[in-house]
mmCIF file of C-alpha atoms and ligand atoms in Angstrom:
data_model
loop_
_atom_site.group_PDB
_atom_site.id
_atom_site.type_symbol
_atom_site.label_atom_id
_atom_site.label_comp_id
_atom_site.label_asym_id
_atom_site.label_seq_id
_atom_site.Cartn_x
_atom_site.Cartn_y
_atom_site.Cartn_z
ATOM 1 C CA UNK R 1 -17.921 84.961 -137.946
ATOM 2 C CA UNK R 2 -15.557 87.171 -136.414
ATOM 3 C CA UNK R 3 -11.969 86.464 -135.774
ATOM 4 C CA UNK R 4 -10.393 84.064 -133.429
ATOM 5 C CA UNK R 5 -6.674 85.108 -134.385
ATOM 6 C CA UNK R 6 -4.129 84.567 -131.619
ATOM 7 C CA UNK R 7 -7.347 82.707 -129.746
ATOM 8 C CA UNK R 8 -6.255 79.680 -127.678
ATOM 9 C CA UNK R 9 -9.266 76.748 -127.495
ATOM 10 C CA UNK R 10 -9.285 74.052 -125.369
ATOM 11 C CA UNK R 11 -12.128 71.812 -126.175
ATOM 12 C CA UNK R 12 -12.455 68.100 -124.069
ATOM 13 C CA UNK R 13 -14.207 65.183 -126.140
ATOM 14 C CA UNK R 14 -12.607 66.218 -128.941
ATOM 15 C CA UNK R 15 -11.648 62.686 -130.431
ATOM 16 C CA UNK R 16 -15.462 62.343 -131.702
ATOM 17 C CA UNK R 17 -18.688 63.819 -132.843
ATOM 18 C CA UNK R 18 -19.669 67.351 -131.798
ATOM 19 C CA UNK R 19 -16.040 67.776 -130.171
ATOM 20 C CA UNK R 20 -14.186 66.946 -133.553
ATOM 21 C CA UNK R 21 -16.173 68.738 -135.679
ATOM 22 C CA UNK R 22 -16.215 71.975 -133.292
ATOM 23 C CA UNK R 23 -12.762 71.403 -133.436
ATOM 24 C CA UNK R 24 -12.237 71.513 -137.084
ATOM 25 C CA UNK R 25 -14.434 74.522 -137.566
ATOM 26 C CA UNK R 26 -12.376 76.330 -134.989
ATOM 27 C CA UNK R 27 -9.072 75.521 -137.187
ATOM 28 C CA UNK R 28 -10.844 76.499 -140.337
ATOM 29 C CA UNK R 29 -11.566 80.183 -138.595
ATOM 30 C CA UNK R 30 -8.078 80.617 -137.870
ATOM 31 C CA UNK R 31 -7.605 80.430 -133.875
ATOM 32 C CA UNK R 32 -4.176 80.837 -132.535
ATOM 33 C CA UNK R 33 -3.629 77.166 -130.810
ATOM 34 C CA UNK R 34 -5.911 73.978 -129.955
ATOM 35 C CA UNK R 35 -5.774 72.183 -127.021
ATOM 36 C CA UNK R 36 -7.683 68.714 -128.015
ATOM 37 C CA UNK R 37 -8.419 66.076 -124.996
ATOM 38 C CA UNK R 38 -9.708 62.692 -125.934
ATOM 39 C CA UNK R 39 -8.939 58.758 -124.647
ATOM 40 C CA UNK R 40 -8.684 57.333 -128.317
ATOM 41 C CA UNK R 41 -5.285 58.535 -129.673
ATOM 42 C CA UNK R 42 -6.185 56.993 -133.177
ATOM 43 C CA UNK R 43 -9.386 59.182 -133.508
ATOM 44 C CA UNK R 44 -8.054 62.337 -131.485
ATOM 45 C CA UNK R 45 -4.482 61.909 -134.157
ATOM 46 C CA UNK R 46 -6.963 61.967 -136.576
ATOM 47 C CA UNK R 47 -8.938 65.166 -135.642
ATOM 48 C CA UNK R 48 -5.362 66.821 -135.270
ATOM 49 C CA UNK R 49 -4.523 66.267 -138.479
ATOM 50 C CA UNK R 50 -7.862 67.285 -139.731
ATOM 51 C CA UNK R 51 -7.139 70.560 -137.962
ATOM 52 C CA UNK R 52 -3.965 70.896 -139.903
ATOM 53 C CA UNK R 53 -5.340 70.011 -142.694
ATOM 54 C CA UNK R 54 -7.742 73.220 -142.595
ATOM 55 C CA UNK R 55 -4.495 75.240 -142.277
ATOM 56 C CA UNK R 56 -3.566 75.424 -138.573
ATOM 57 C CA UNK R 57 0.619 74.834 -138.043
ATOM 58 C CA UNK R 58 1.803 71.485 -136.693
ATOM 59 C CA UNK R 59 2.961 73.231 -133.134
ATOM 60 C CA UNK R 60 -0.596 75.000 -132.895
ATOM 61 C CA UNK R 61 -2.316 71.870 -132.709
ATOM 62 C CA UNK R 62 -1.873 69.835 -129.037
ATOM 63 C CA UNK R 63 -3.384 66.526 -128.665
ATOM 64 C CA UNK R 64 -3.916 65.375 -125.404
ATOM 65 C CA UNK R 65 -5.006 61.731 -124.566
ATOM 66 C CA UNK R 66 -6.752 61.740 -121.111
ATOM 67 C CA UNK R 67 -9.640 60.295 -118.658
ATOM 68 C CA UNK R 68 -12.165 63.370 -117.299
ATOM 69 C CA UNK R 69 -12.713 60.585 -114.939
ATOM 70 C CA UNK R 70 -9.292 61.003 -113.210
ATOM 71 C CA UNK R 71 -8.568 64.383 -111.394
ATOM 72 C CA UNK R 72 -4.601 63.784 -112.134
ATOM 73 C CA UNK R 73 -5.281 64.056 -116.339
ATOM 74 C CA UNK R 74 -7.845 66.678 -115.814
ATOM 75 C CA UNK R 75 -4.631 68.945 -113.775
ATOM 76 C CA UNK R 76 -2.434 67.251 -116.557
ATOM 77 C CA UNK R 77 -4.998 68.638 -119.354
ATOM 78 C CA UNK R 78 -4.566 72.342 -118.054
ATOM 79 C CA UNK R 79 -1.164 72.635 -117.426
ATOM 80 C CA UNK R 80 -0.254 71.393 -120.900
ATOM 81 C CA UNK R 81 -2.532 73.609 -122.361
ATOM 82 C CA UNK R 82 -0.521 76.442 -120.387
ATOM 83 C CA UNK R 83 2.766 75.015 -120.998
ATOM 84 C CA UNK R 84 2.437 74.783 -124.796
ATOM 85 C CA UNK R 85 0.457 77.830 -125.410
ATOM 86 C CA UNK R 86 1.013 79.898 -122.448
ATOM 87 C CA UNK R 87 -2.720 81.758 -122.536
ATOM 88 C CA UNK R 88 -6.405 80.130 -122.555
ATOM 89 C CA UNK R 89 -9.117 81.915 -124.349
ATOM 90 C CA UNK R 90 -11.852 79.451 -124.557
ATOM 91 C CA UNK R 91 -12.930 76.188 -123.018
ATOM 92 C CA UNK R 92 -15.382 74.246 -124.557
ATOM 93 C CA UNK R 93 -16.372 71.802 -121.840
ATOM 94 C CA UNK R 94 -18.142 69.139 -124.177
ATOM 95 C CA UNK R 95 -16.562 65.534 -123.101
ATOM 96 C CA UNK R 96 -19.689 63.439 -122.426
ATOM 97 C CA UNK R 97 -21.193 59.817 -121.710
ATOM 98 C CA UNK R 98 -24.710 58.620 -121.449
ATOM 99 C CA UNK R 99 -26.252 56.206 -119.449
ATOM 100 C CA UNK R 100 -29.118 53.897 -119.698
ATOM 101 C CA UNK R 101 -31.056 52.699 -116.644
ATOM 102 C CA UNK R 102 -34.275 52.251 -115.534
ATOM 103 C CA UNK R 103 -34.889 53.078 -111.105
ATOM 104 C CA UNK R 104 -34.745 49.755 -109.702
ATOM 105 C CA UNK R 105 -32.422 48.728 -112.470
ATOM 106 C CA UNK R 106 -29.252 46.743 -111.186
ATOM 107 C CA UNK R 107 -26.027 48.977 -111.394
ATOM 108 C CA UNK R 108 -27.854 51.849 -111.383
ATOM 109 C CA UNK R 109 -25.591 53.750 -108.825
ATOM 110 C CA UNK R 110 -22.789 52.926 -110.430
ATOM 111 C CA UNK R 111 -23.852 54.338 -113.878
ATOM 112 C CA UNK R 112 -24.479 57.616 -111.570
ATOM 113 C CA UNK R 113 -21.425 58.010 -110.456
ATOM 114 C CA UNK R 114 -19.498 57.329 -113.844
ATOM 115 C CA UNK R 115 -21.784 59.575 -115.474
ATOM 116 C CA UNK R 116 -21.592 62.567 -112.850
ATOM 117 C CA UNK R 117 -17.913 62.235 -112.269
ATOM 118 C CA UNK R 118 -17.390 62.688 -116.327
ATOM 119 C CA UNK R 119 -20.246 64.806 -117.020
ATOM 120 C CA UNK R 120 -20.274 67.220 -114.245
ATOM 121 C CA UNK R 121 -17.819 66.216 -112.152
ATOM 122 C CA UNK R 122 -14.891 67.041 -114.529
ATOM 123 C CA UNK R 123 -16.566 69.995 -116.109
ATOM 124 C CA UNK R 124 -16.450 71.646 -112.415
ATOM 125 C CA UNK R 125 -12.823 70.400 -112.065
ATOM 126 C CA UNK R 126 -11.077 71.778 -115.455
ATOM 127 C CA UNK R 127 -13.122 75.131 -115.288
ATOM 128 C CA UNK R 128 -12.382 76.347 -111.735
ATOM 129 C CA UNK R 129 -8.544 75.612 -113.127
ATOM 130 C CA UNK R 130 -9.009 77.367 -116.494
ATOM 131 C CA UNK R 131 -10.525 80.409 -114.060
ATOM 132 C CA UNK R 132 -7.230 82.222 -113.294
ATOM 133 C CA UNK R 133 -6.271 81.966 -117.128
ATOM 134 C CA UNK R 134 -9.559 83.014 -118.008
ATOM 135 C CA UNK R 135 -9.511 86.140 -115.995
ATOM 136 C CA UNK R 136 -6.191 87.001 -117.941
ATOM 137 C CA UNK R 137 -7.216 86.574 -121.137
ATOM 138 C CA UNK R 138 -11.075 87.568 -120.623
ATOM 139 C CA UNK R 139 -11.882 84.487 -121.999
ATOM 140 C CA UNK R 140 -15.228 82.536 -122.314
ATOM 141 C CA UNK R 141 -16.742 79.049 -121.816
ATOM 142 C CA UNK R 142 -19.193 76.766 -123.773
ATOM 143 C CA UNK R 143 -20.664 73.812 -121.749
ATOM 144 C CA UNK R 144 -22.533 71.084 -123.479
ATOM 145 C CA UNK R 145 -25.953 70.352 -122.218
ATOM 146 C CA UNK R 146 -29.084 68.995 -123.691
ATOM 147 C CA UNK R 147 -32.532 69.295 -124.207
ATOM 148 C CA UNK R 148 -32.155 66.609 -121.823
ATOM 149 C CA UNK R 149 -31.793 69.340 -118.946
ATOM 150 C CA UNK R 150 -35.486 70.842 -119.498
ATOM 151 C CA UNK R 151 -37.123 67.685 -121.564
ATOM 152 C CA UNK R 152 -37.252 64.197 -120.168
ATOM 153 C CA UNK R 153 -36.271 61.405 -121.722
ATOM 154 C CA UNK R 154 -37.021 58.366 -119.750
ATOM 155 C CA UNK R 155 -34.722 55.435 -118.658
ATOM 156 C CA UNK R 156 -32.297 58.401 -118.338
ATOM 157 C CA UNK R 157 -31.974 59.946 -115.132
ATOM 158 C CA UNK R 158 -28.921 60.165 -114.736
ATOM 159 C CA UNK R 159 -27.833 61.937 -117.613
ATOM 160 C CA UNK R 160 -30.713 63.841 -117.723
ATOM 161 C CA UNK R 161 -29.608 64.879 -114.249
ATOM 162 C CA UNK R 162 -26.381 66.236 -115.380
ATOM 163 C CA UNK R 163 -27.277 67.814 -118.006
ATOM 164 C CA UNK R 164 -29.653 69.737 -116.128
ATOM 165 C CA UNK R 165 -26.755 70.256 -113.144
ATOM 166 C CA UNK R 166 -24.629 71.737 -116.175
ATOM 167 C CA UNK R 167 -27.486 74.696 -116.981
ATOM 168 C CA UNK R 168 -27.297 75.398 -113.518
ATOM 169 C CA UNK R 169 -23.570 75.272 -113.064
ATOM 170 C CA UNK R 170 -23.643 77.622 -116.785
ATOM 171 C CA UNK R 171 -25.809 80.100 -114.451
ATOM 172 C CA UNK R 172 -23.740 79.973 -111.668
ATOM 173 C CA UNK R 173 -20.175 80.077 -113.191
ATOM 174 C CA UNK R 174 -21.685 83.251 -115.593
ATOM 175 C CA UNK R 175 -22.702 85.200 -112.318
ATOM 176 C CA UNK R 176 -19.542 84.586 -110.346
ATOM 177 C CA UNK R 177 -17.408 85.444 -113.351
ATOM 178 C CA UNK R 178 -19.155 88.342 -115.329
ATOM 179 C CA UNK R 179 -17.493 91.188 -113.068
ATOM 180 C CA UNK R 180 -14.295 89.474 -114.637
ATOM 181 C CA UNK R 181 -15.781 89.628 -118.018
ATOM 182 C CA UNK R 182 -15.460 85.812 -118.003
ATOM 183 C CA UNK R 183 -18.808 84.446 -119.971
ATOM 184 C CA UNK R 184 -19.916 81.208 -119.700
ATOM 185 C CA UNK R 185 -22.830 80.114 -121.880
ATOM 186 C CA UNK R 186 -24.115 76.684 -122.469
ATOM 187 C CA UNK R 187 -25.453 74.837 -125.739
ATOM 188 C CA UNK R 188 -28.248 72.143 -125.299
ATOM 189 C CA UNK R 189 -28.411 70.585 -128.624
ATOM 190 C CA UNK R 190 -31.296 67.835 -129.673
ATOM 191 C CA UNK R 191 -30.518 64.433 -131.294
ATOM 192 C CA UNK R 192 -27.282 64.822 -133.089
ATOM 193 C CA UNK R 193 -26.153 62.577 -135.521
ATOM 194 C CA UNK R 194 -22.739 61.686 -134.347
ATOM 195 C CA UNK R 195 -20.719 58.135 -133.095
ATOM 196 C CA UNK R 196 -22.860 57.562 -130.263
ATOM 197 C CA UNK R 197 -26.424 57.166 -131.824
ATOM 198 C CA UNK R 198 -23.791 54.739 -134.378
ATOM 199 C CA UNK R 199 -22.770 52.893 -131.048
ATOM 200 C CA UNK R 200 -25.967 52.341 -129.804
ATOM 201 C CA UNK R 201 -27.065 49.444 -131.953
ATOM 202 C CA UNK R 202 -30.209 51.224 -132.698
ATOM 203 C CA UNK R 203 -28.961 53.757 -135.541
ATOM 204 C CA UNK R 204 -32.094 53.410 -138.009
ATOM 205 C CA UNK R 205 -34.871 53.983 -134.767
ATOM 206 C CA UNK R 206 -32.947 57.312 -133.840
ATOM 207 C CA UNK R 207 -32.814 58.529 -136.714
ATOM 208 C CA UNK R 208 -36.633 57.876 -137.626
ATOM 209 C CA UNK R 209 -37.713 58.671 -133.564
ATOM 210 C CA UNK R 210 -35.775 62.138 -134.295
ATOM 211 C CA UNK R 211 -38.256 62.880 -137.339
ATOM 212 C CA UNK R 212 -40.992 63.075 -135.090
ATOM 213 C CA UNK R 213 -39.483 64.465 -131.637
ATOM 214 C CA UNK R 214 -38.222 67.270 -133.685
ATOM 215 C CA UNK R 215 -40.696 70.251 -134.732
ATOM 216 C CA UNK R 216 -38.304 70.561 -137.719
ATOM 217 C CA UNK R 217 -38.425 66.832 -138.155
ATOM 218 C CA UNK R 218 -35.150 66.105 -138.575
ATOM 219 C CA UNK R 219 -32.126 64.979 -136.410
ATOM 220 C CA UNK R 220 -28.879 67.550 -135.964
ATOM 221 C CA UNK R 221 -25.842 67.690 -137.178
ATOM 222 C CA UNK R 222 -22.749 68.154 -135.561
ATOM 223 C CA UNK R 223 -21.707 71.473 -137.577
ATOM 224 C CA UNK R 224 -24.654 72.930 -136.635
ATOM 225 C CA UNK R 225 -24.115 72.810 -132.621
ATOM 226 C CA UNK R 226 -20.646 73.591 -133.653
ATOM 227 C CA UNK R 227 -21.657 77.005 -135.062
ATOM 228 C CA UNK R 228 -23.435 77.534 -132.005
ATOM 229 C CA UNK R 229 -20.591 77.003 -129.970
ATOM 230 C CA UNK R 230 -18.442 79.007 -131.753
ATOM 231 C CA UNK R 231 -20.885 82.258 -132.087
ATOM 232 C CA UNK R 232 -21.080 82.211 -128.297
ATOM 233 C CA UNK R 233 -17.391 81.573 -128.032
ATOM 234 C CA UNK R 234 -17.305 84.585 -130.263
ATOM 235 C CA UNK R 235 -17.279 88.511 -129.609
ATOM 236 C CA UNK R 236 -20.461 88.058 -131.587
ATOM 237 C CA UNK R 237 -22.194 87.007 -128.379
ATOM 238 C CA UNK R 238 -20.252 89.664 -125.921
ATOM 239 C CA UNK R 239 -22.900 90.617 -123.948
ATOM 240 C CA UNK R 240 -24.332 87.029 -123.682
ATOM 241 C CA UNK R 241 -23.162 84.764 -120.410
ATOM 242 C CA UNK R 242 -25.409 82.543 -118.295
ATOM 243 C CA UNK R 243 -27.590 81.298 -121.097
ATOM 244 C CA UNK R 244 -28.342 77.824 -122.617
ATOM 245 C CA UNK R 245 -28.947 78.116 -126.161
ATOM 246 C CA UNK R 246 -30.891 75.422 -127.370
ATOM 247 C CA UNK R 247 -29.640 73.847 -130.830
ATOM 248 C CA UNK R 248 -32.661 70.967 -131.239
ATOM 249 C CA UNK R 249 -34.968 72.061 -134.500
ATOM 250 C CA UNK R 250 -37.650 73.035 -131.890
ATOM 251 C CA UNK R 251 -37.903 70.466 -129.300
ATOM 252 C CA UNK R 252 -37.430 72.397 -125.900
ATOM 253 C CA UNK R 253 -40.905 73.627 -127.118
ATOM 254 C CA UNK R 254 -42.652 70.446 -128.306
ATOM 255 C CA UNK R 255 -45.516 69.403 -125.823
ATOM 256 C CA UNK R 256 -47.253 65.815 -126.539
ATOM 257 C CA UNK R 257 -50.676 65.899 -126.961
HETATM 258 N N1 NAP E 301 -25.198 63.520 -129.923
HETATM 259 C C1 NAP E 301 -26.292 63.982 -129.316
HETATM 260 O O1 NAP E 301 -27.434 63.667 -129.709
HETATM 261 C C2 NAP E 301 -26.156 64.911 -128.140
HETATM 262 C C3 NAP E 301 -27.300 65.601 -127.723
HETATM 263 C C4 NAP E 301 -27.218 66.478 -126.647
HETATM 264 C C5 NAP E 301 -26.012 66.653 -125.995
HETATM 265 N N2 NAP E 301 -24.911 65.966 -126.415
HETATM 266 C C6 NAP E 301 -23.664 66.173 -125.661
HETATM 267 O O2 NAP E 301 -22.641 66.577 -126.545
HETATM 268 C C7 NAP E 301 -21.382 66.118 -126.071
HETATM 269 C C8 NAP E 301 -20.676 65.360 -127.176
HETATM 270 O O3 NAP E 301 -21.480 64.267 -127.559
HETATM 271 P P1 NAP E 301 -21.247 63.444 -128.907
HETATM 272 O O4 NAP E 301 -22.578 63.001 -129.373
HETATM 273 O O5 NAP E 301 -20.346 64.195 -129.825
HETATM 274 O O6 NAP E 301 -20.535 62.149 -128.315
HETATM 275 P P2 NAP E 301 -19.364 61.202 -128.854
HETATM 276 O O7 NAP E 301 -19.287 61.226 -130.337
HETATM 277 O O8 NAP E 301 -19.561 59.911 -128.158
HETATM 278 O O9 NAP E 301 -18.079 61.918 -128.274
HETATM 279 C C9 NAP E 301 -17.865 61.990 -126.896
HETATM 280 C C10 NAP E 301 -16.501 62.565 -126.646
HETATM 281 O O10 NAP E 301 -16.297 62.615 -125.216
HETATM 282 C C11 NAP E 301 -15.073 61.961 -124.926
HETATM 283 N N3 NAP E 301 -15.117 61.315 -123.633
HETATM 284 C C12 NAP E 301 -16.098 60.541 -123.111
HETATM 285 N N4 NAP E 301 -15.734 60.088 -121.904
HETATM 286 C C13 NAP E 301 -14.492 60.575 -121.662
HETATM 287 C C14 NAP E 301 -13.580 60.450 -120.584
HETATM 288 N N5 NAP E 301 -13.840 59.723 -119.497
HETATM 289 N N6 NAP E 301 -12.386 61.082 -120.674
HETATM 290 C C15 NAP E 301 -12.087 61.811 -121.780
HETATM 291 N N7 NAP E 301 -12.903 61.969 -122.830
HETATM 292 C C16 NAP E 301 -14.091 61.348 -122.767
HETATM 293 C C17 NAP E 301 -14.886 60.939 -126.028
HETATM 294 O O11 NAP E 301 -13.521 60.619 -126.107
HETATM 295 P P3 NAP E 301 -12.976 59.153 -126.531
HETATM 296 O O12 NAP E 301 -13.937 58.617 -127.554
HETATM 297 O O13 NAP E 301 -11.631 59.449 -127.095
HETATM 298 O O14 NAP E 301 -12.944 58.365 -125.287
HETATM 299 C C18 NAP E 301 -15.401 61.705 -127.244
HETATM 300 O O15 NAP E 301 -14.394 62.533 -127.754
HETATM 301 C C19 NAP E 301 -21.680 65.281 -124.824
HETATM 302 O O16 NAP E 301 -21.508 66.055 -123.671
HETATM 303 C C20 NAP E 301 -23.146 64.910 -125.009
HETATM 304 O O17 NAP E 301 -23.797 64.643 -123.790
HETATM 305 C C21 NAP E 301 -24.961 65.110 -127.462
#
């Protein structure tokens, strides 16, 4: 892995699952300073101390409790990050919700406009303010998608939906920037084993549905998107923007039969 010495990272959903870990990893490889954005202060205190824990110095470590639903904490999110550190190198856009709902379902519309305004909606909001810092630093960004954007899973539109707006917003964002020598990549990991299949009531049935969804039949891991995240974060991956890796054990390519 190369180095990410003097490398500010700002990564949002970072109280929990892939976020934390990614988070961790990033400490463990040295970076210069971590911006962390979560709701839960007792889990995103936690992950900070994890961080320091892998070496990183107190003042290199920023916590930052905030909603991705609210446009005032996403401004508030950036200009911390600027204030503490004074540079941004890389954003890892990965704050994310689900939502289940069937078309004709009740509430419906509403669960499409939480899920767009955290999923997408935020992700457009934080990254056209990183931008100008970006450009600076020739930084890079790492948006979490899914094999939800190419695969469908059903009772899902609407995440499915922004996931797939993400890939598209990855390509977009990649052309626009490149002639900075801004890259913007996206992962879209499989079933990962983190809090949210443990939320979900139905831990045991994920875990045995991933066996067979997967060609490697298996479910993910949270280190394992995180290396992926962090190799296209990386100079490793310097002549890589605009794609969307996928980190699923072989499912983008899975047809029923
Ligand atoms: N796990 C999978 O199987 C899987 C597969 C494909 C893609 N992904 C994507 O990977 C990303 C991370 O997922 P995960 O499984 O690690 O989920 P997770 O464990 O539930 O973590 C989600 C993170 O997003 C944060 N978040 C959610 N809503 C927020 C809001 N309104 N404001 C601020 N932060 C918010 C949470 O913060 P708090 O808890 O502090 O509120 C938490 O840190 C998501 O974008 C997800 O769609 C996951």
């Amino acid at each position: 892995m190369p180095s990410f010495a003097g490398k500010v990272v700002l990564i949002t959903g970072a109280s929990s699952g892939i976020g934390a870990e990614t988070a961790v990893e990033f400490a463990e490889a040295g970076c210069g300073g971590l911006a962390l954005v979560g709701r839960n202060k007792e889990n995103l205190d936690a992950v900070c101390q994890q961080c320091q824990d892998k070496g990183i110095p107190k003042d290199k470590v920023l916590g930052i409790i905030a909603d991705m639903a609210k446009e005032e904490d996403v401004q508030r999110i950036m200009d911390s990050t600027i204030q503490q550190f004074g540079q941004l190198d890389i954003l890892v856009n990965n704050a994310g919700i689900g939502g289940v709902k069937y078309l004709g379902e009740e509430g419906i519309m509403q669960v499409y406009d939480s899920v767009m305004r955290v999923n997408v909606r935020s992700m457009l909001q934080l990254t056209q303010l990183a931008v100008p810092h970006l450009i600076k630093t020739k930084g890079n960004v790492v948006n979490l998608s899914s094999v939800c954007a190419t695969r469908t899973l059903p009772m899902m539109v609407t995440y499915n939906m922004t996931k797939a707006a993400i890939m598209q917003f990855t390509k977009c964002c990649a052309l626009e920037l490149a002639a900075k020598q801004v890259r913007v990549n996206a992962v879209n990991p499989g079933s990962i084993w983190t809090p949210v299949h443990e939320r979900s009531g139905r831990a045991d049935s994920v875990i045995e549905t991933a066996k067979k969804v997967h060609a490697m039949g298996r479910i993910g891991q949270t280190g394992e998107v995180a290396k992926a995240i962090m190799f296209l974060a990386s100079e490793d991956a310097s002549f890589m923007t605009g794609a969307s890796l996928p980190i699923d054990g072989g499912r983008h390519a899975m047809c029923p039969r």
